[in-house]
PDB file of C-alpha atoms in Angstrom:
ATOM      1  CA  UNK A 241     -10.576  15.147 -19.707  1.00 38.00           C
ATOM      2  CA  UNK A 242      -8.391  16.755 -17.078  1.00 41.00           C
ATOM      3  CA  UNK A 243      -4.777  15.605 -16.766  1.00 44.00           C
ATOM      4  CA  UNK A 244      -5.618  13.950 -13.446  1.00 45.00           C
ATOM      5  CA  UNK A 245      -8.142  11.679 -15.181  1.00 51.00           C
ATOM      6  CA  UNK A 246      -5.714  10.490 -17.849  1.00 57.00           C
ATOM      7  CA  UNK A 247      -3.851   7.238 -17.404  1.00 62.00           C
ATOM      8  CA  UNK A 248      -0.590   7.888 -15.522  1.00 69.00           C
ATOM      9  CA  UNK A 249       2.641   7.427 -17.429  1.00 69.00           C
ATOM     10  CA  UNK A 250       4.474   4.124 -17.154  1.00 68.00           C
ATOM     11  CA  UNK A 251       7.508   4.365 -14.916  1.00 71.00           C
ATOM     12  CA  UNK A 252      10.473   2.156 -14.203  1.00 67.00           C
ATOM     13  CA  UNK A 253       9.530  -0.207 -11.349  1.00 62.00           C
ATOM     14  CA  UNK A 254      11.444   0.125  -8.089  1.00 72.00           C
ATOM     15  CA  UNK A 255      11.333  -1.924  -4.896  1.00 68.00           C
ATOM     16  CA  UNK A 256      12.071   0.027  -1.694  1.00 73.00           C
ATOM     17  CA  UNK A 257      13.540  -1.521   1.418  1.00 63.00           C
ATOM     18  CA  UNK A 258      11.160  -3.660   3.462  1.00 59.00           C
ATOM     19  CA  UNK A 259       7.964  -1.957   4.583  1.00 53.00           C
ATOM     20  CA  UNK A 260       9.019  -0.806   8.024  1.00 54.00           C
ATOM     21  CA  UNK A 261       6.137   1.626   8.318  1.00 58.00           C
ATOM     22  CA  UNK A 262       2.547   0.449   8.487  1.00 51.00           C
ATOM     23  CA  UNK A 263      -0.483   2.413   7.429  1.00 44.00           C
ATOM     24  CA  UNK A 264      -3.732   2.033   9.269  1.00 41.00           C
ATOM     25  CA  UNK A 265      -5.979   0.076   6.850  1.00 35.00           C
ATOM     26  CA  UNK A 266      -8.823   2.527   7.386  1.00 36.00           C
ATOM     27  CA  UNK A 267      -6.632   5.485   6.450  1.00 43.00           C
ATOM     28  CA  UNK A 268      -5.792   8.583   8.409  1.00 51.00           C
ATOM     29  CA  UNK A 269      -8.477  10.081  10.598  1.00 60.00           C
ATOM     30  CA  UNK A 270      -8.493  13.483   8.948  1.00 67.00           C
ATOM     31  CA  UNK A 271     -11.368  15.974   9.097  1.00 73.00           C
ATOM     32  CA  UNK A 272     -13.544  15.758   5.989  1.00 78.00           C
ATOM     33  CA  UNK A 273     -13.181  19.465   5.220  1.00 78.00           C
ATOM     34  CA  UNK A 274      -9.409  19.193   5.345  1.00 80.00           C
ATOM     35  CA  UNK A 275      -9.461  16.213   2.984  1.00 83.00           C
ATOM     36  CA  UNK A 276     -11.583  18.272   0.598  1.00 85.00           C
ATOM     37  CA  UNK A 277      -9.030  21.082   0.756  1.00 85.00           C
ATOM     38  CA  UNK A 278      -6.271  18.643  -0.161  1.00 89.00           C
ATOM     39  CA  UNK A 279      -8.388  17.355  -3.051  1.00 90.00           C
ATOM     40  CA  UNK A 280      -8.898  20.917  -4.263  1.00 90.00           C
ATOM     41  CA  UNK A 281      -5.157  21.494  -4.007  1.00 90.00           C
ATOM     42  CA  UNK A 282      -4.468  18.472  -6.170  1.00 91.00           C
ATOM     43  CA  UNK A 283      -6.915  19.758  -8.777  1.00 91.00           C
ATOM     44  CA  UNK A 284      -5.204  23.143  -8.730  1.00 91.00           C
ATOM     45  CA  UNK A 285      -1.793  21.538  -9.207  1.00 92.00           C
ATOM     46  CA  UNK A 286      -3.133  19.488 -12.130  1.00 89.00           C
ATOM     47  CA  UNK A 287      -4.402  22.682 -13.781  1.00 92.00           C
ATOM     48  CA  UNK A 288      -1.206  24.654 -13.170  1.00 92.00           C
ATOM     49  CA  UNK A 289       1.067  21.842 -14.375  1.00 92.00           C
ATOM     50  CA  UNK A 290      -0.843  20.411 -17.368  1.00 88.00           C
ATOM     51  CA  UNK A 291       0.700  17.678 -19.441  1.00 81.00           C
ATOM     52  CA  UNK A 292       3.327  16.708 -16.873  1.00 84.00           C
ATOM     53  CA  UNK A 293       3.523  12.996 -16.205  1.00 84.00           C
ATOM     54  CA  UNK A 294       5.636  13.609 -13.090  1.00 90.00           C
ATOM     55  CA  UNK A 295       5.206  16.379 -10.533  1.00 94.00           C
ATOM     56  CA  UNK A 296       7.661  17.419  -7.843  1.00 96.00           C
ATOM     57  CA  UNK A 297       5.900  19.455  -5.154  1.00 97.00           C
ATOM     58  CA  UNK A 298       7.540  21.083  -2.134  1.00 96.00           C
ATOM     59  CA  UNK A 299       5.510  21.856   1.012  1.00 96.00           C
ATOM     60  CA  UNK A 300       6.899  24.512   3.344  1.00 94.00           C
ATOM     61  CA  UNK A 301       5.791  27.007   5.958  1.00 91.00           C
ATOM     62  CA  UNK A 302       6.931  30.604   6.099  1.00 90.00           C
ATOM     63  CA  UNK A 303       8.358  29.908   9.551  1.00 89.00           C
ATOM     64  CA  UNK A 304       8.604  26.820  11.754  1.00 87.00           C
ATOM     65  CA  UNK A 305       5.507  25.418  13.420  1.00 84.00           C
ATOM     66  CA  UNK A 306       3.115  25.927  10.484  1.00 83.00           C
ATOM     67  CA  UNK A 307       2.357  22.209  10.158  1.00 84.00           C
ATOM     68  CA  UNK A 308       3.868  21.727   6.692  1.00 88.00           C
ATOM     69  CA  UNK A 309       5.259  18.286   7.579  1.00 87.00           C
ATOM     70  CA  UNK A 310       1.889  16.838   8.506  1.00 85.00           C
ATOM     71  CA  UNK A 311       0.173  18.492   5.557  1.00 90.00           C
ATOM     72  CA  UNK A 312       2.767  17.037   3.167  1.00 92.00           C
ATOM     73  CA  UNK A 313       2.248  13.577   4.678  1.00 89.00           C
ATOM     74  CA  UNK A 314      -1.528  13.868   4.388  1.00 89.00           C
ATOM     75  CA  UNK A 315      -1.257  14.989   0.757  1.00 93.00           C
ATOM     76  CA  UNK A 316       1.030  12.077  -0.125  1.00 93.00           C
ATOM     77  CA  UNK A 317      -1.386   9.680   1.572  1.00 90.00           C
ATOM     78  CA  UNK A 318      -4.301  11.185  -0.358  1.00 91.00           C
ATOM     79  CA  UNK A 319      -2.473  10.769  -3.672  1.00 93.00           C
ATOM     80  CA  UNK A 320      -1.611   7.168  -2.833  1.00 92.00           C
ATOM     81  CA  UNK A 321      -5.301   6.323  -2.573  1.00 90.00           C
ATOM     82  CA  UNK A 322      -5.189   6.341  -6.387  1.00 91.00           C
ATOM     83  CA  UNK A 323      -3.624   2.923  -6.994  1.00 90.00           C
ATOM     84  CA  UNK A 324      -2.508   3.973 -10.471  1.00 92.00           C
ATOM     85  CA  UNK A 325      -0.067   6.496  -9.022  1.00 93.00           C
ATOM     86  CA  UNK A 326       3.396   5.868  -7.616  1.00 95.00           C
ATOM     87  CA  UNK A 327       4.044   8.383  -4.817  1.00 96.00           C
ATOM     88  CA  UNK A 328       7.112   9.143  -2.704  1.00 96.00           C
ATOM     89  CA  UNK A 329       7.317  11.417   0.334  1.00 95.00           C
ATOM     90  CA  UNK A 330      10.746  12.961   1.016  1.00 95.00           C
ATOM     91  CA  UNK A 331      11.702  14.498   4.364  1.00 93.00           C
ATOM     92  CA  UNK A 332      13.985  17.356   3.288  1.00 94.00           C
ATOM     93  CA  UNK A 333      13.585  19.384   6.486  1.00 91.00           C
ATOM     94  CA  UNK A 334      17.073  18.555   7.690  1.00 88.00           C
ATOM     95  CA  UNK A 335      16.963  21.307  10.314  1.00 80.00           C
ATOM     96  CA  UNK A 336      14.372  19.439  12.339  1.00 70.00           C
ATOM     97  CA  UNK A 337      15.937  17.908  15.450  1.00 63.00           C
ATOM     98  CA  UNK A 338      13.007  15.563  16.036  1.00 60.00           C
ATOM     99  CA  UNK A 339      12.701  13.180  13.103  1.00 54.00           C
ATOM    100  CA  UNK A 340       9.165  12.386  12.033  1.00 55.00           C
ATOM    101  CA  UNK A 341       9.806   8.706  11.306  1.00 51.00           C
ATOM    102  CA  UNK A 342      11.245   7.265  14.537  1.00 45.00           C
ATOM    103  CA  UNK A 343      10.899   3.620  13.480  1.00 48.00           C
ATOM    104  CA  UNK A 344      13.285   4.048  10.549  1.00 63.00           C
ATOM    105  CA  UNK A 345      17.045   3.506  10.851  1.00 70.00           C
ATOM    106  CA  UNK A 346      18.544   6.985  11.264  1.00 73.00           C
ATOM    107  CA  UNK A 347      21.623   5.954   9.278  1.00 77.00           C
ATOM    108  CA  UNK A 348      19.495   5.839   6.134  1.00 85.00           C
ATOM    109  CA  UNK A 349      17.770   8.927   4.811  1.00 90.00           C
ATOM    110  CA  UNK A 350      17.884  11.989   2.618  1.00 94.00           C
ATOM    111  CA  UNK A 351      20.795  13.479   4.555  1.00 93.00           C
ATOM    112  CA  UNK A 352      22.857  10.363   3.879  1.00 93.00           C
ATOM    113  CA  UNK A 353      22.043  10.594   0.195  1.00 95.00           C
ATOM    114  CA  UNK A 354      23.134  14.227  -0.021  1.00 95.00           C
ATOM    115  CA  UNK A 355      26.422  13.641   1.799  1.00 93.00           C
ATOM    116  CA  UNK A 356      27.231  10.638  -0.373  1.00 93.00           C
ATOM    117  CA  UNK A 357      26.937   7.867   2.221  1.00 91.00           C
ATOM    118  CA  UNK A 358      24.194   6.051   0.319  1.00 92.00           C
ATOM    119  CA  UNK A 359      22.125   6.140  -2.848  1.00 95.00           C
ATOM    120  CA  UNK A 360      18.581   7.427  -3.020  1.00 95.00           C
ATOM    121  CA  UNK A 361      17.388   3.889  -3.741  1.00 93.00           C
ATOM    122  CA  UNK A 362      19.029   2.632  -0.537  1.00 92.00           C
ATOM    123  CA  UNK A 363      17.266   5.374   1.450  1.00 92.00           C
ATOM    124  CA  UNK A 364      13.793   4.444   0.217  1.00 92.00           C
ATOM    125  CA  UNK A 365      11.480   2.789   2.730  1.00 90.00           C
ATOM    126  CA  UNK A 366       8.287   1.050   1.708  1.00 89.00           C
ATOM    127  CA  UNK A 367       4.932   1.331   3.436  1.00 86.00           C
ATOM    128  CA  UNK A 368       1.946  -0.977   3.671  1.00 81.00           C
ATOM    129  CA  UNK A 369       0.601   0.868   0.625  1.00 84.00           C
ATOM    130  CA  UNK A 370       2.490  -0.652  -2.318  1.00 87.00           C
ATOM    131  CA  UNK A 371       2.410   2.625  -4.256  1.00 92.00           C
ATOM    132  CA  UNK A 372       3.656   4.887  -1.439  1.00 93.00           C
ATOM    133  CA  UNK A 373       7.319   5.050  -0.409  1.00 93.00           C
ATOM    134  CA  UNK A 374       9.150   7.342   1.983  1.00 93.00           C
ATOM    135  CA  UNK A 375      12.620   8.833   2.127  1.00 93.00           C
ATOM    136  CA  UNK A 376      13.160   9.808   5.798  1.00 91.00           C
ATOM    137  CA  UNK A 377      15.448  12.660   6.770  1.00 90.00           C
ATOM    138  CA  UNK A 378      18.141  10.598   8.461  1.00 87.00           C
ATOM    139  CA  UNK A 379      21.045  12.182  10.313  1.00 85.00           C
ATOM    140  CA  UNK A 380      24.262  13.962   9.387  1.00 81.00           C
ATOM    141  CA  UNK A 381      26.968  16.017  11.016  1.00 78.00           C
ATOM    142  CA  UNK A 382      26.984  18.462   8.119  1.00 86.00           C
ATOM    143  CA  UNK A 383      24.820  21.581   7.882  1.00 91.00           C
ATOM    144  CA  UNK A 384      21.637  21.584   5.744  1.00 91.00           C
ATOM    145  CA  UNK A 385      23.020  24.528   3.755  1.00 92.00           C
ATOM    146  CA  UNK A 386      26.132  22.566   2.772  1.00 93.00           C
ATOM    147  CA  UNK A 387      24.089  19.469   1.953  1.00 94.00           C
ATOM    148  CA  UNK A 388      21.226  21.007  -0.014  1.00 94.00           C
ATOM    149  CA  UNK A 389      23.193  22.359  -2.943  1.00 94.00           C
ATOM    150  CA  UNK A 390      21.904  22.244  -6.496  1.00 93.00           C
ATOM    151  CA  UNK A 391      24.578  19.712  -7.431  1.00 94.00           C
ATOM    152  CA  UNK A 392      23.703  17.405  -4.535  1.00 95.00           C
ATOM    153  CA  UNK A 393      19.943  17.623  -5.063  1.00 96.00           C
ATOM    154  CA  UNK A 394      19.771  17.162  -8.819  1.00 95.00           C
ATOM    155  CA  UNK A 395      20.718  13.480  -9.174  1.00 96.00           C
ATOM    156  CA  UNK A 396      18.541  11.968  -6.388  1.00 97.00           C
ATOM    157  CA  UNK A 397      15.489  14.035  -7.312  1.00 97.00           C
ATOM    158  CA  UNK A 398      15.957  13.198 -10.982  1.00 96.00           C
ATOM    159  CA  UNK A 399      16.095   9.498 -10.045  1.00 96.00           C
ATOM    160  CA  UNK A 400      12.828   9.823  -8.124  1.00 96.00           C
ATOM    161  CA  UNK A 401      11.182  11.520 -11.108  1.00 94.00           C
ATOM    162  CA  UNK A 402      11.946   8.440 -13.196  1.00 93.00           C
ATOM    163  CA  UNK A 403      10.207   6.146 -10.718  1.00 94.00           C
ATOM    164  CA  UNK A 404       7.314   8.129  -9.193  1.00 95.00           C
ATOM    165  CA  UNK A 405       4.423  10.166 -10.572  1.00 95.00           C
ATOM    166  CA  UNK A 406       4.428  12.472  -7.539  1.00 96.00           C
ATOM    167  CA  UNK A 407       7.502  13.453  -5.555  1.00 97.00           C
ATOM    168  CA  UNK A 408       6.140  15.175  -2.428  1.00 97.00           C
ATOM    169  CA  UNK A 409       8.839  17.008  -0.475  1.00 96.00           C
ATOM    170  CA  UNK A 410       8.513  18.132   3.130  1.00 94.00           C
ATOM    171  CA  UNK A 411      10.738  21.213   3.131  1.00 94.00           C
ATOM    172  CA  UNK A 412      12.208  23.532   5.769  1.00 93.00           C
ATOM    173  CA  UNK A 413      10.710  26.922   6.719  1.00 93.00           C
ATOM    174  CA  UNK A 414      11.122  29.429   3.882  1.00 93.00           C
ATOM    175  CA  UNK A 415      12.325  32.403   5.924  1.00 92.00           C
ATOM    176  CA  UNK A 416      14.624  30.439   8.251  1.00 91.00           C
ATOM    177  CA  UNK A 417      16.417  28.202   5.754  1.00 92.00           C
ATOM    178  CA  UNK A 418      18.946  29.473   3.186  1.00 92.00           C
ATOM    179  CA  UNK A 419      18.954  26.033   1.549  1.00 93.00           C
ATOM    180  CA  UNK A 420      15.464  26.801   0.243  1.00 92.00           C
ATOM    181  CA  UNK A 421      17.198  28.654  -2.597  1.00 91.00           C
ATOM    182  CA  UNK A 422      18.456  25.347  -4.010  1.00 93.00           C
ATOM    183  CA  UNK A 423      15.320  23.362  -3.182  1.00 94.00           C
ATOM    184  CA  UNK A 424      13.044  25.903  -4.896  1.00 92.00           C
ATOM    185  CA  UNK A 425      14.914  25.558  -8.178  1.00 92.00           C
ATOM    186  CA  UNK A 426      14.646  21.748  -8.186  1.00 94.00           C
ATOM    187  CA  UNK A 427      10.850  21.436  -7.920  1.00 96.00           C
ATOM    188  CA  UNK A 428       7.877  22.191 -10.147  1.00 95.00           C
ATOM    189  CA  UNK A 429       6.238  24.289  -7.489  1.00 95.00           C
ATOM    190  CA  UNK A 430       5.820  25.127  -3.812  1.00 95.00           C
ATOM    191  CA  UNK A 431       2.741  24.876  -1.617  1.00 94.00           C
ATOM    192  CA  UNK A 432       2.883  27.336   1.256  1.00 91.00           C
ATOM    193  CA  UNK A 433       1.365  26.079   4.513  1.00 91.00           C
ATOM    194  CA  UNK A 434      -0.070  28.793   6.774  1.00 87.00           C
ATOM    195  CA  UNK A 435      -1.345  28.233  10.281  1.00 80.00           C
ATOM    196  CA  UNK A 436      -4.544  30.166  10.899  1.00 73.00           C
ATOM    197  CA  UNK A 437      -4.773  32.648  13.780  1.00 65.00           C
ATOM    198  CA  UNK A 438      -1.016  32.459  14.257  1.00 72.00           C
ATOM    199  CA  UNK A 439       0.988  33.616  11.253  1.00 75.00           C
ATOM    200  CA  UNK A 440       0.761  37.286  10.353  1.00 84.00           C
ATOM    201  CA  UNK A 441      -0.082  38.350   6.821  1.00 84.00           C
ATOM    202  CA  UNK A 442       3.206  40.245   6.576  1.00 89.00           C
ATOM    203  CA  UNK A 443       5.197  37.079   7.274  1.00 89.00           C
ATOM    204  CA  UNK A 444       3.310  35.159   4.599  1.00 88.00           C
ATOM    205  CA  UNK A 445       3.932  37.972   2.114  1.00 90.00           C
ATOM    206  CA  UNK A 446       7.644  37.938   2.947  1.00 92.00           C
ATOM    207  CA  UNK A 447       7.727  34.198   2.301  1.00 92.00           C
ATOM    208  CA  UNK A 448       6.042  34.615  -1.085  1.00 92.00           C
ATOM    209  CA  UNK A 449       8.493  37.355  -2.020  1.00 93.00           C
ATOM    210  CA  UNK A 450      11.413  35.183  -0.920  1.00 92.00           C
ATOM    211  CA  UNK A 451      10.197  32.248  -3.049  1.00 92.00           C
ATOM    212  CA  UNK A 452       9.895  34.573  -6.029  1.00 92.00           C
ATOM    213  CA  UNK A 453      13.432  35.785  -5.372  1.00 90.00           C
ATOM    214  CA  UNK A 454      14.581  32.154  -5.268  1.00 86.00           C
ATOM    215  CA  UNK A 455      12.988  31.812  -8.733  1.00 88.00           C
ATOM    216  CA  UNK A 456      10.526  29.364  -7.277  1.00 91.00           C
ATOM    217  CA  UNK A 457       6.837  29.057  -8.110  1.00 93.00           C
ATOM    218  CA  UNK A 458       4.029  29.178  -5.570  1.00 93.00           C
ATOM    219  CA  UNK A 459       1.285  26.790  -6.701  1.00 92.00           C
ATOM    220  CA  UNK A 460      -1.067  27.518  -3.842  1.00 88.00           C
ATOM    221  CA  UNK A 461      -1.513  27.667  -0.103  1.00 86.00           C
ATOM    222  CA  UNK A 462      -3.087  25.475   2.555  1.00 84.00           C
ATOM    223  CA  UNK A 463      -4.617  27.104   5.614  1.00 80.00           C
ATOM    224  CA  UNK A 464      -3.761  24.797   8.486  1.00 71.00           C
ATOM    225  CA  UNK A 465      -6.639  25.706  10.773  1.00 56.00           C
ATOM    226  CA  UNK A 466      -6.297  25.241  14.483  1.00 49.00           C
ATOM    227  CA  UNK A 467      -9.537  23.296  14.692  1.00 52.00           C
ATOM    228  CA  UNK A 468      -8.147  20.863  12.137  1.00 44.00           C
ATOM    229  CA  UNK A 469      -4.784  20.153  13.715  1.00 49.00           C
ATOM    230  CA  UNK A 470      -3.179  17.024  12.287  1.00 50.00           C
ATOM    231  CA  UNK A 471      -1.345  15.219  15.116  1.00 49.00           C
ATOM    232  CA  UNK A 472       2.259  14.117  14.751  1.00 47.00           C
ATOM    233  CA  UNK A 473       1.263  10.505  15.345  1.00 45.00           C
ATOM    234  CA  UNK A 474       0.087  10.185  11.733  1.00 48.00           C
ATOM    235  CA  UNK A 475       3.743   9.962  10.741  1.00 44.00           C
ATOM    236  CA  UNK A 476       4.102   6.960  13.007  1.00 46.00           C
ATOM    237  CA  UNK A 477       1.173   5.375  11.191  1.00 47.00           C
ATOM    238  CA  UNK A 478       2.645   5.830   7.713  1.00 45.00           C
TER     239      UNK A 478
END
């Protein structure tokens, strides 16, 4: 059987902070074709990373506005439908001025973990799905480049790998964010999100070349079609 069909590895149990974010019981209202694309992506990741009990996947656009944040959230939600899996979604796009999780205390988040104000366990927030947790971005006065160093990233991501089968990371734009160099080396692979009828082929190619230069690995791409726009409000329903 495929790796995805095997029983997930046993992980150390962890209890996030109280579930401040509620999921709609009926799930996210995503177009069926888009859900199928996410399912295909998961199958591709399983094939490219065989035998790995834990997978750390970074979602990023070539430039801002590609929709990588909403795609990452939808993918994490899709994974969490499998009750055997423990899934965590990490907001590592520290350049974003508008935080995607407004109901969460801004003092707690990934930025606070990287600048040493709190532990990764303290930054975890539960959801109404017992097997899906979130690490919001939080706030900091420091620059993302100074925060997202290899030394700062290694310990919290390693901790998450010991507690979750899938670590889904919402990353910054590849071509606009020097900190992607460090992020790319800390994950198993990168999924490039491309917005249809907007992003030029040359820009996508530059992003792929940059990831290769970072010594990162592109696992696949998601075409974020305009007719299947995923609204920002889904983050408020997580």
